[in-house]
Amino acid sequence: MPPPRPHPFSAAGPHLIESVTGAVPGLHGALQGLDGGTRVIWMPGKGHAPISSPELIRAEVAPRSSASKLKLWPFEVAVLELNGSAGLDLALALSSAGSPDLRAGASVSSFSVLAGLALEMAAAGRVLPALRAGPSGHEARWEALLNGRDDARVQAIIGSLPPVCRALSVGGDPPEAIVHHALDAMIDAVCRDSLSGSRSAAIRMPRGGSDELPDTLESWLAALSAPSSLVEGDRDELTSLERVIDEWRADATSREGPWRLCLRLREPPATEDDEAPSGQEPPWRLEFLLQATDDLSLVIAAEDVWRAGDQLQRASRSLGAPHQLFLAELGRAVRIYPDLEEALRQPAPTELLLSLDGAHRFLTGAAPSLEAAGFGVLLPSWWGRPQARLGVRLKTSATTSTRGAGSGLLNQNGITAFDWEAALGDQQIDQSELLRLAKLKAPLVNVRGQWMEFRPAEVDRLVRFLGAQPKSRTDRTMSIGEVLQVAAGVGSDLPGVPVLGISAEGQLGSLLRGELESSLEVRPTPDGFIGELRPYQQRGVAWLQMLERMGLGACLADDMGLGKTATVLALLQEERLLNLSGNGSKKKGSVKGPTLVICPTSVAGNWARESERFTPDLSVLMHHGSSRARDTAFEKRAGAVDIVITTYALATRDRALLTKVPWRRIVLDEAQNVKNPEAKQTKAARAIPAPHKVALTGTPVENHLGELWSIMEILNPGLLGPAASFRDRFVIPVERFRDEEAAEQLRSLTRPFILRRLKTDRTIVPDLPDKLEMNELCTLTKEQVTLYQAVVDDMLRRIEEAEGIARKGLVLTAMLRLKQVCNHPAQFLGDGSALPGRSGKLERTVEILDEVLESGERALVFTQFSQMGSLLVEHLSSQLGCRIAYLHGGVPRGQRDAMVAEFQDPDQEVPIMVLSLKAGGTGLNLTAANHVIHFDRWWNPAVENQATDRAFRIGQRKDVLVRKLVCAGTLEDRIDQLIASKRDLAERVVGAGEGWLTELSTDDLADVFRLSAQASVGE
């Protein structure tokens, strides 16, 4: 065997975790503490280097060497040793991350499907505990309990497992072993995490008449929910226990068929006397049922089973010898829940009567054990809800004072008085009633007709907490931020018992109830704003003003195309008017400080243009380029304007400079750029101080809840607690266990700070046109600027010297070449060079299409250049991770029809189609798309409208959003302005094509072709 050769990536070992977490937000906490290093991997190559992964090979440059010339060679590469929990998180995250910095291979797809299956099986209870002897000793494990459908899905994964998954040995491990090992590891992680620290962590086993468990059995049960799977105990005893558990598992796995035993617990009817002496309380009833395994809503009562005789018919289903199945199921269940032996002594058991203590033991112990073994369990609806517990409610009164208005969420902005009240669920109780209930020593109590879990040990903590509160009402105050932290459960002075609710008055109450928008003081469009705000935009301005008065950050998450930029500009315009006196000078004591807008490079020019269009009274400073102001010069210039626009890259680079300016507010446009809390630009956005921060994004959560935490941590620092506690409290329950209660709690906590309106909601925008057209201003990269200027200088010199037809030809050639530069240097140069990071248009296209995919919609991308179409298909497919259809003039008619049919089919995953303008501009019905992007302009409205009408036509059921990409400060921008300013001329002349430009003088052409300062926002 040849010695392993170091792979170039092996040097990246120490930085592997940083690379992964930097590219995929939300994984930082999951991967911390894991071991890295190097391993020998067998990969196809030629000895000196392995061939590239298939996902990284462009079709036109794929290796031409035949497979027969390649063989497996050992290479030493950097690895990250994943445990089951981290592997589960990573597989789920990479399946949807779509990060341009981290390309997932084919193996990720397989393990992502496997991760989804693990979550599904754990949620459905198709798992069993096990005890396995390992090299370090016996281990407690959770393993899959496969049914027929599960097994078919596992076999499909095994059959499609990429060869790279078998690269750890020269012969390759069997794919069956790899898949089953990974599935069990993920299932073990899911079950272990869900049971850890919960009241259902114990698995009950037969006791043989004794209430005490053997030490080895106790150790095994504890290890099933502990971070470590190792079981402490005598080796011989553990080996014996392993045989017993295997027999129990064999019994459980033999239970196959369309029906299973189901146990339903019913509480006794409510009584007025909840102080009935022990032993005289009405019994709880544990009813026996048969439940269909493929339709859990179909149940048959035990009475019907015994009356059925040899054949039972129900819902077009037939069950032979139902009583035999029923007794067999009870016999299996009794091994987990020995109390069922009493029912089995009856000739025709239908239920088991339980005492209060027995019902509580069933709820806390037997029920989760039975579910884990695959039996059906139906519990009262109140069980497990925090609201059905002893706790406290926070009652706040109207705001009494405000200190440091506008100083931020956690700086005592908005002081409110409060009282803590003891409660059971939504029932308030006083201290005497609390002590009276404690005397019952009952685990379950009936309070005013509602059963609840009651833990006497919590009474002492609650009484102590209430007794420690200040007696004077004037001393019982907290800030708005502290109230919101109590609501989020992350405050530093929580009572140690559940907080069951918060009641508040006025705007704080509206904020907590998510009703703030309905109580806003909406004003008309401010004077000086050019245009008319739509009603939802007016409400958006008022909403932003309201949160700023409360010292809270806001996330305006309106759907793309609803005018978030215009809403913010209207806010600034109204603020400017309020600060001005009657003679136009600033009022004494008016709020000072400019607004800093941080945005992607691709939309920076759009902010300057939109400000000039909507709010010409506002002064704007563009902070970009090598000639940008520095040090005190920048501070002076920034303090003299209303808006400073910069990019995320420059905010990172000039962080120290930006922190010196006393900003009034910071606006983060396309805030998904700060979704990774560990990224440098995110840290920079957090570090720049401002009393008010606003995030603008159509996708506050793209892939992971950690992205939401990152944005909210900038807007309202500390509100959602540390990242680690947020992950434990929300990310794992919601993303891994599909916990709807945790999801609803998170929605209620963040709802006050996120305003989300959809363009499809007719109650929001009833007058939204069926077709909404807009220009998307893009910027040139430094490379594009250099190429553009070189073309202009050369072509103007040649045009000046030419005449007649030659001159017209040179003008059209110049336009063609400048368009190619604006599109992408690789198109202009035709050299097959790399695509990422070299074109503002291409970057903006990826951003737009990423939002389209996030909303589950489809898009058409038109270009007049077939070469650019090929480049678009290559780049978009790699960056977005989806199939891209490409229709051009070289596609045969039959293939063209099949391509259109596939795109129109909602069951086919082809969400984006790239089309050459001439081939795809007529004769097609593509109504599956409701987004149209004109990547480059034809400057012929009729031709562009024909292309747009492929989606905007009879059969289209959604509003069509049309975007025309224009490079700011270039000929594209000037021709568009010329057309807009002379619409009547455009209709008569421009419709004939682009030939009208050839009639312009050389000076006019120079004005059209020249670059302006808005062309580039390079750093």
mmCIF file of C-alpha atoms in Angstrom, residues 544-862:
data_model
loop_
_atom_site.group_PDB
_atom_site.id
_atom_site.type_symbol
_atom_site.label_atom_id
_atom_site.label_comp_id
_atom_site.label_asym_id
_atom_site.label_seq_id
_atom_site.Cartn_x
_atom_site.Cartn_y
_atom_site.Cartn_z
ATOM 1 C CA LEU A 544 -41.155 52.368 13.201
ATOM 2 C CA GLN A 545 -41.765 55.637 15.047
ATOM 3 C CA MET A 546 -43.600 53.840 17.844
ATOM 4 C CA LEU A 547 -40.826 51.301 18.450
ATOM 5 C CA GLU A 548 -38.174 54.004 18.365
ATOM 6 C CA ARG A 549 -40.051 56.000 21.001
ATOM 7 C CA MET A 550 -40.000 52.850 23.150
ATOM 8 C CA GLY A 551 -36.267 52.412 22.586
ATOM 9 C CA LEU A 552 -36.743 49.200 20.607
ATOM 10 C CA GLY A 553 -35.172 47.998 17.381
ATOM 11 C CA ALA A 554 -37.428 47.032 14.478
ATOM 12 C CA CYS A 555 -37.293 44.536 11.621
ATOM 13 C CA LEU A 556 -39.360 45.634 8.613
ATOM 14 C CA ALA A 557 -39.790 42.307 6.819
ATOM 15 C CA ASP A 558 -42.282 43.282 4.138
ATOM 16 C CA ASP A 559 -42.329 41.100 1.058
ATOM 17 C CA MET A 560 -40.009 42.094 -1.766
ATOM 18 C CA GLY A 561 -41.503 44.764 -3.952
ATOM 19 C CA LEU A 562 -43.561 46.476 -1.255
ATOM 20 C CA GLY A 563 -41.247 49.481 -0.872
ATOM 21 C CA LYS A 564 -39.292 49.073 2.348
ATOM 22 C CA THR A 565 -36.760 51.694 1.197
ATOM 23 C CA ALA A 566 -39.489 54.266 0.520
ATOM 24 C CA THR A 567 -40.984 53.591 3.964
ATOM 25 C CA VAL A 568 -37.692 54.353 5.711
ATOM 26 C CA LEU A 569 -37.121 57.472 3.594
ATOM 27 C CA ALA A 570 -40.590 58.717 4.548
ATOM 28 C CA LEU A 571 -39.678 58.170 8.207
ATOM 29 C CA LEU A 572 -36.561 60.322 7.762
ATOM 30 C CA GLN A 573 -38.471 62.996 5.859
ATOM 31 C CA GLU A 574 -41.108 63.292 8.595
ATOM 32 C CA GLU A 575 -38.373 63.421 11.214
ATOM 33 C CA ARG A 576 -36.704 66.232 9.297
ATOM 34 C CA LEU A 577 -39.958 68.226 9.219
ATOM 35 C CA LEU A 578 -40.467 67.788 12.966
ATOM 36 C CA ASN A 579 -36.963 69.114 13.587
ATOM 37 C CA LEU A 580 -37.471 72.256 11.510
ATOM 38 C CA SER A 581 -38.947 75.517 12.740
ATOM 39 C CA GLY A 582 -41.227 77.679 10.646
ATOM 40 C CA ASN A 583 -38.348 79.514 8.950
ATOM 41 C CA GLY A 584 -36.608 76.306 7.906
ATOM 42 C CA SER A 585 -33.919 76.301 10.577
ATOM 43 C CA LYS A 586 -33.480 73.508 13.086
ATOM 44 C CA LYS A 587 -35.548 73.750 16.256
ATOM 45 C CA LYS A 588 -33.754 74.141 19.534
ATOM 46 C CA GLY A 589 -33.430 70.756 21.193
ATOM 47 C CA SER A 590 -34.312 68.878 18.022
ATOM 48 C CA VAL A 591 -33.067 65.324 17.617
ATOM 49 C CA LYS A 592 -29.676 65.337 15.946
ATOM 50 C CA GLY A 593 -27.505 62.850 14.125
ATOM 51 C CA PRO A 594 -27.493 61.289 10.674
ATOM 52 C CA THR A 595 -28.841 57.882 9.696
ATOM 53 C CA LEU A 596 -26.274 55.291 8.617
ATOM 54 C CA VAL A 597 -27.481 52.904 5.917
ATOM 55 C CA ILE A 598 -25.435 49.692 5.602
ATOM 56 C CA CYS A 599 -26.335 47.595 2.572
ATOM 57 C CA PRO A 600 -24.848 45.186 0.035
ATOM 58 C CA THR A 601 -22.672 46.739 -2.637
ATOM 59 C CA SER A 602 -25.238 45.759 -5.254
ATOM 60 C CA VAL A 603 -27.964 48.030 -3.827
ATOM 61 C CA ALA A 604 -25.936 50.965 -2.493
ATOM 62 C CA GLY A 605 -26.539 53.010 -5.634
ATOM 63 C CA ASN A 606 -30.234 52.237 -5.399
ATOM 64 C CA TRP A 607 -30.406 53.967 -1.991
ATOM 65 C CA ALA A 608 -28.879 57.152 -3.380
ATOM 66 C CA ARG A 609 -31.207 57.090 -6.372
ATOM 67 C CA GLU A 610 -34.325 56.362 -4.312
ATOM 68 C CA SER A 611 -33.457 59.162 -1.893
ATOM 69 C CA GLU A 612 -33.071 61.587 -4.776
ATOM 70 C CA ARG A 613 -36.373 60.392 -6.214
ATOM 71 C CA PHE A 614 -38.553 60.344 -3.091
ATOM 72 C CA THR A 615 -36.874 62.731 -0.634
ATOM 73 C CA PRO A 616 -34.801 65.334 -2.493
ATOM 74 C CA ASP A 617 -34.697 67.506 0.658
ATOM 75 C CA LEU A 618 -32.554 64.920 2.452
ATOM 76 C CA SER A 619 -28.797 65.291 2.019
ATOM 77 C CA VAL A 620 -26.870 62.091 1.248
ATOM 78 C CA LEU A 621 -23.210 61.091 1.598
ATOM 79 C CA MET A 622 -21.971 57.962 -0.180
ATOM 80 C CA HIS A 623 -19.084 56.505 1.834
ATOM 81 C CA HIS A 624 -17.218 54.266 -0.595
ATOM 82 C CA GLY A 625 -14.217 54.004 -2.845
ATOM 83 C CA SER A 626 -10.565 54.792 -2.293
ATOM 84 C CA SER A 627 -11.280 58.543 -2.270
ATOM 85 C CA ARG A 628 -13.786 58.346 0.593
ATOM 86 C CA ALA A 629 -13.294 60.771 3.495
ATOM 87 C CA ARG A 630 -11.261 59.600 6.504
ATOM 88 C CA ASP A 631 -10.815 60.518 10.151
ATOM 89 C CA THR A 632 -12.076 63.963 11.198
ATOM 90 C CA ALA A 633 -12.995 64.885 7.627
ATOM 91 C CA PHE A 634 -15.450 62.020 7.512
ATOM 92 C CA GLU A 635 -16.869 62.842 10.944
ATOM 93 C CA LYS A 636 -17.464 66.424 9.852
ATOM 94 C CA ARG A 637 -19.066 65.488 6.532
ATOM 95 C CA ALA A 638 -21.225 62.772 8.094
ATOM 96 C CA GLY A 639 -22.495 65.156 10.776
ATOM 97 C CA ALA A 640 -23.641 67.619 8.127
ATOM 98 C CA VAL A 641 -25.922 65.249 6.155
ATOM 99 C CA ASP A 642 -29.106 63.311 6.780
ATOM 100 C CA ILE A 643 -28.054 59.949 5.335
ATOM 101 C CA VAL A 644 -24.698 58.202 5.023
ATOM 102 C CA ILE A 645 -24.672 55.135 2.756
ATOM 103 C CA THR A 646 -21.974 52.475 2.996
ATOM 104 C CA THR A 647 -21.584 48.746 2.409
ATOM 105 C CA TYR A 648 -21.228 45.773 4.733
ATOM 106 C CA ALA A 649 -17.635 45.279 3.568
ATOM 107 C CA LEU A 650 -16.713 48.872 4.370
ATOM 108 C CA ALA A 651 -18.599 48.822 7.667
ATOM 109 C CA THR A 652 -16.245 46.004 8.632
ATOM 110 C CA ARG A 653 -13.141 47.713 7.307
ATOM 111 C CA ASP A 654 -13.984 51.213 8.631
ATOM 112 C CA ARG A 655 -15.578 50.008 11.854
ATOM 113 C CA ALA A 656 -13.353 52.175 14.090
ATOM 114 C CA LEU A 657 -14.129 55.260 12.002
ATOM 115 C CA LEU A 658 -17.884 54.664 11.944
ATOM 116 C CA THR A 659 -18.080 54.189 15.710
ATOM 117 C CA LYS A 660 -16.878 57.785 16.227
ATOM 118 C CA VAL A 661 -19.975 59.344 14.633
ATOM 119 C CA PRO A 662 -23.014 59.953 16.893
ATOM 120 C CA TRP A 663 -25.541 58.226 14.641
ATOM 121 C CA ARG A 664 -29.262 58.831 15.103
ATOM 122 C CA ARG A 665 -30.017 55.355 13.762
ATOM 123 C CA ILE A 666 -28.546 52.524 11.742
ATOM 124 C CA VAL A 667 -30.506 50.891 8.909
ATOM 125 C CA LEU A 668 -29.383 47.422 7.839
ATOM 126 C CA ASP A 669 -30.732 46.760 4.353
ATOM 127 C CA GLU A 670 -30.876 43.169 3.098
ATOM 128 C CA ALA A 671 -30.324 42.240 6.752
ATOM 129 C CA GLN A 672 -29.873 38.590 5.882
ATOM 130 C CA ASN A 673 -26.252 39.680 5.412
ATOM 131 C CA VAL A 674 -25.908 39.744 9.214
ATOM 132 C CA LYS A 675 -27.592 36.395 9.824
ATOM 133 C CA ASN A 676 -24.298 34.738 10.853
ATOM 134 C CA PRO A 677 -23.438 36.008 14.365
ATOM 135 C CA GLU A 678 -19.786 35.021 13.959
ATOM 136 C CA ALA A 679 -19.221 36.852 10.658
ATOM 137 C CA LYS A 680 -17.035 39.972 10.762
ATOM 138 C CA GLN A 681 -19.689 42.178 9.171
ATOM 139 C CA THR A 682 -22.239 41.046 11.767
ATOM 140 C CA LYS A 683 -19.868 41.878 14.596
ATOM 141 C CA ALA A 684 -19.246 45.272 13.023
ATOM 142 C CA ALA A 685 -22.981 46.012 12.803
ATOM 143 C CA ARG A 686 -23.364 45.086 16.472
ATOM 144 C CA ALA A 687 -20.432 47.256 17.509
ATOM 145 C CA ILE A 688 -21.443 50.539 15.830
ATOM 146 C CA PRO A 689 -23.490 52.412 18.468
ATOM 147 C CA ALA A 690 -26.829 54.065 17.719
ATOM 148 C CA PRO A 691 -29.974 54.537 19.820
ATOM 149 C CA HIS A 692 -32.161 53.122 17.045
ATOM 150 C CA LYS A 693 -31.541 50.222 14.693
ATOM 151 C CA VAL A 694 -33.750 49.064 11.825
ATOM 152 C CA ALA A 695 -33.355 45.878 9.790
ATOM 153 C CA LEU A 696 -34.875 45.551 6.319
ATOM 154 C CA THR A 697 -35.256 42.086 4.849
ATOM 155 C CA GLY A 698 -37.797 40.008 3.012
ATOM 156 C CA THR A 699 -36.396 36.858 4.622
ATOM 157 C CA PRO A 700 -35.691 37.302 8.370
ATOM 158 C CA VAL A 701 -35.169 33.533 8.574
ATOM 159 C CA GLU A 702 -33.702 31.849 5.508
ATOM 160 C CA ASN A 703 -32.462 28.527 6.855
ATOM 161 C CA HIS A 704 -32.124 28.496 10.644
ATOM 162 C CA LEU A 705 -33.585 30.169 13.706
ATOM 163 C CA GLY A 706 -30.059 31.187 14.640
ATOM 164 C CA GLU A 707 -30.315 33.758 11.850
ATOM 165 C CA LEU A 708 -33.277 35.359 13.585
ATOM 166 C CA TRP A 709 -31.314 35.483 16.851
ATOM 167 C CA SER A 710 -28.398 37.180 15.081
ATOM 168 C CA ILE A 711 -30.613 39.926 13.624
ATOM 169 C CA MET A 712 -32.528 40.451 16.871
ATOM 170 C CA GLU A 713 -29.285 40.615 18.861
ATOM 171 C CA ILE A 714 -28.302 43.649 16.781
ATOM 172 C CA LEU A 715 -31.712 45.298 17.049
ATOM 173 C CA ASN A 716 -32.413 44.575 20.740
ATOM 174 C CA PRO A 717 -29.256 43.279 22.441
ATOM 175 C CA GLY A 718 -29.849 40.612 25.058
ATOM 176 C CA LEU A 719 -33.586 40.367 24.485
ATOM 177 C CA LEU A 720 -33.504 36.702 23.411
ATOM 178 C CA GLY A 721 -30.710 35.801 25.806
ATOM 179 C CA PRO A 722 -27.317 34.275 24.980
ATOM 180 C CA ALA A 723 -26.986 32.250 21.782
ATOM 181 C CA ALA A 724 -26.461 29.007 23.727
ATOM 182 C CA SER A 725 -29.658 29.352 25.775
ATOM 183 C CA PHE A 726 -31.601 30.421 22.658
ATOM 184 C CA ARG A 727 -30.410 27.273 20.919
ATOM 185 C CA ASP A 728 -31.459 25.066 23.830
ATOM 186 C CA ARG A 729 -34.797 26.778 24.302
ATOM 187 C CA PHE A 730 -35.924 27.317 20.718
ATOM 188 C CA VAL A 731 -33.587 26.067 17.983
ATOM 189 C CA ILE A 732 -33.404 22.432 19.092
ATOM 190 C CA PRO A 733 -37.106 22.084 20.102
ATOM 191 C CA VAL A 734 -38.403 23.782 16.934
ATOM 192 C CA GLU A 735 -35.969 22.631 14.254
ATOM 193 C CA ARG A 736 -35.190 19.178 15.587
ATOM 194 C CA PHE A 737 -38.353 18.131 17.419
ATOM 195 C CA ARG A 738 -40.939 20.224 15.540
ATOM 196 C CA ASP A 739 -42.177 21.571 18.897
ATOM 197 C CA GLU A 740 -45.197 23.715 17.982
ATOM 198 C CA GLU A 741 -45.471 25.130 21.492
ATOM 199 C CA ALA A 742 -41.900 26.411 21.393
ATOM 200 C CA ALA A 743 -42.471 27.761 17.875
ATOM 201 C CA GLU A 744 -45.576 29.648 18.973
ATOM 202 C CA GLN A 745 -43.738 31.035 22.000
ATOM 203 C CA LEU A 746 -40.923 32.288 19.775
ATOM 204 C CA ARG A 747 -43.438 33.861 17.383
ATOM 205 C CA SER A 748 -45.118 35.662 20.268
ATOM 206 C CA LEU A 749 -41.758 36.908 21.578
ATOM 207 C CA THR A 750 -40.522 38.275 18.258
ATOM 208 C CA ARG A 751 -43.851 39.380 16.783
ATOM 209 C CA PRO A 752 -43.688 42.862 18.386
ATOM 210 C CA PHE A 753 -40.422 43.644 16.601
ATOM 211 C CA ILE A 754 -41.102 42.179 13.139
ATOM 212 C CA LEU A 755 -43.590 43.722 10.721
ATOM 213 C CA ARG A 756 -44.282 41.295 7.905
ATOM 214 C CA ARG A 757 -46.697 42.046 5.051
ATOM 215 C CA LEU A 758 -47.091 40.018 1.870
ATOM 216 C CA LYS A 759 -47.849 41.409 -1.550
ATOM 217 C CA THR A 760 -50.342 38.574 -2.042
ATOM 218 C CA ASP A 761 -52.444 39.782 0.907
ATOM 219 C CA ARG A 762 -55.244 41.858 -0.587
ATOM 220 C CA THR A 763 -56.159 43.265 2.824
ATOM 221 C CA ILE A 764 -52.689 44.832 2.936
ATOM 222 C CA VAL A 765 -52.395 46.083 -0.632
ATOM 223 C CA PRO A 766 -55.807 45.863 -2.284
ATOM 224 C CA ASP A 767 -54.689 48.162 -5.121
ATOM 225 C CA LEU A 768 -51.448 46.365 -5.985
ATOM 226 C CA PRO A 769 -51.285 46.157 -9.798
ATOM 227 C CA ASP A 770 -51.305 42.813 -11.518
ATOM 228 C CA LYS A 771 -47.892 43.588 -12.961
ATOM 229 C CA LEU A 772 -45.375 45.553 -10.891
ATOM 230 C CA GLU A 773 -42.305 46.748 -12.795
ATOM 231 C CA MET A 774 -39.203 48.188 -11.175
ATOM 232 C CA ASN A 775 -35.599 48.963 -11.955
ATOM 233 C CA GLU A 776 -32.955 47.255 -9.866
ATOM 234 C CA LEU A 777 -29.880 49.478 -9.744
ATOM 235 C CA CYS A 778 -26.644 47.493 -9.603
ATOM 236 C CA THR A 779 -23.041 48.614 -9.249
ATOM 237 C CA LEU A 780 -19.902 47.728 -11.138
ATOM 238 C CA THR A 781 -16.945 45.985 -9.553
ATOM 239 C CA LYS A 782 -13.492 47.537 -9.839
ATOM 240 C CA GLU A 783 -12.679 45.167 -12.682
ATOM 241 C CA GLN A 784 -15.827 46.193 -14.550
ATOM 242 C CA VAL A 785 -15.031 49.883 -14.058
ATOM 243 C CA THR A 786 -11.559 49.411 -15.558
ATOM 244 C CA LEU A 787 -12.861 47.455 -18.562
ATOM 245 C CA TYR A 788 -15.755 49.868 -19.099
ATOM 246 C CA GLN A 789 -13.519 52.945 -19.144
ATOM 247 C CA ALA A 790 -11.075 51.282 -21.526
ATOM 248 C CA VAL A 791 -13.889 50.470 -23.978
ATOM 249 C CA VAL A 792 -15.281 54.022 -23.780
ATOM 250 C CA ASP A 793 -11.889 55.644 -24.417
ATOM 251 C CA ASP A 794 -11.147 53.374 -27.358
ATOM 252 C CA MET A 795 -14.577 53.536 -28.985
ATOM 253 C CA LEU A 796 -15.036 57.311 -28.684
ATOM 254 C CA ARG A 797 -11.684 57.846 -30.387
ATOM 255 C CA ARG A 798 -12.671 55.521 -33.236
ATOM 256 C CA ILE A 799 -16.199 56.941 -33.537
ATOM 257 C CA GLU A 800 -14.825 60.492 -33.777
ATOM 258 C CA GLU A 801 -12.739 59.475 -36.792
ATOM 259 C CA ALA A 802 -15.476 57.476 -38.584
ATOM 260 C CA GLU A 803 -18.400 58.544 -40.765
ATOM 261 C CA GLY A 804 -21.610 57.152 -42.241
ATOM 262 C CA ILE A 805 -22.340 53.490 -41.948
ATOM 263 C CA ALA A 806 -18.976 52.791 -40.334
ATOM 264 C CA ARG A 807 -19.772 55.256 -37.556
ATOM 265 C CA LYS A 808 -23.184 53.700 -36.900
ATOM 266 C CA GLY A 809 -21.581 50.278 -36.758
ATOM 267 C CA LEU A 810 -18.989 51.473 -34.256
ATOM 268 C CA VAL A 811 -21.713 52.993 -32.045
ATOM 269 C CA LEU A 812 -23.657 49.744 -31.981
ATOM 270 C CA THR A 813 -20.439 47.780 -31.348
ATOM 271 C CA ALA A 814 -19.582 50.093 -28.447
ATOM 272 C CA MET A 815 -23.031 49.590 -26.943
ATOM 273 C CA LEU A 816 -22.723 45.839 -27.332
ATOM 274 C CA ARG A 817 -19.307 45.713 -25.666
ATOM 275 C CA LEU A 818 -20.353 48.021 -22.807
ATOM 276 C CA LYS A 819 -23.424 45.859 -22.193
ATOM 277 C CA GLN A 820 -21.161 42.817 -21.975
ATOM 278 C CA VAL A 821 -18.917 44.573 -19.458
ATOM 279 C CA CYS A 822 -21.974 45.515 -17.385
ATOM 280 C CA ASN A 823 -23.154 41.915 -17.487
ATOM 281 C CA HIS A 824 -19.883 40.215 -16.533
ATOM 282 C CA PRO A 825 -16.179 40.504 -17.411
ATOM 283 C CA ALA A 826 -16.138 36.808 -18.325
ATOM 284 C CA GLN A 827 -18.694 37.472 -21.070
ATOM 285 C CA PHE A 828 -16.738 40.448 -22.402
ATOM 286 C CA LEU A 829 -13.372 38.660 -22.304
ATOM 287 C CA GLY A 830 -14.755 35.279 -23.427
ATOM 288 C CA ASP A 831 -11.944 33.515 -21.595
ATOM 289 C CA GLY A 832 -13.919 31.011 -19.495
ATOM 290 C CA SER A 833 -12.661 32.653 -16.299
ATOM 291 C CA ALA A 834 -14.242 32.372 -12.856
ATOM 292 C CA LEU A 835 -17.642 33.978 -12.227
ATOM 293 C CA PRO A 836 -18.092 34.739 -8.473
ATOM 294 C CA GLY A 837 -17.403 38.212 -7.106
ATOM 295 C CA ARG A 838 -16.837 39.990 -10.438
ATOM 296 C CA SER A 839 -20.268 41.363 -11.406
ATOM 297 C CA GLY A 840 -22.695 43.486 -9.420
ATOM 298 C CA LYS A 841 -25.533 42.324 -11.667
ATOM 299 C CA LEU A 842 -24.783 38.671 -11.101
ATOM 300 C CA GLU A 843 -24.610 39.138 -7.328
ATOM 301 C CA ARG A 844 -27.945 40.980 -7.282
ATOM 302 C CA THR A 845 -29.537 38.288 -9.446
ATOM 303 C CA VAL A 846 -28.487 35.609 -6.962
ATOM 304 C CA GLU A 847 -29.924 37.667 -4.071
ATOM 305 C CA ILE A 848 -33.262 38.157 -5.841
ATOM 306 C CA LEU A 849 -33.585 34.519 -6.854
ATOM 307 C CA ASP A 850 -32.673 33.379 -3.354
ATOM 308 C CA GLU A 851 -35.726 35.296 -2.074
ATOM 309 C CA VAL A 852 -37.857 33.811 -4.850
ATOM 310 C CA LEU A 853 -36.833 30.281 -3.841
ATOM 311 C CA GLU A 854 -37.414 31.097 -0.166
ATOM 312 C CA SER A 855 -41.015 32.081 -0.985
ATOM 313 C CA GLY A 856 -41.549 28.861 -2.960
ATOM 314 C CA GLU A 857 -42.126 30.704 -6.251
ATOM 315 C CA ARG A 858 -40.629 30.528 -9.738
ATOM 316 C CA ALA A 859 -38.784 32.980 -11.969
ATOM 317 C CA LEU A 860 -37.794 33.694 -15.565
ATOM 318 C CA VAL A 861 -34.422 35.309 -16.305
ATOM 319 C CA PHE A 862 -34.075 36.911 -19.765
#
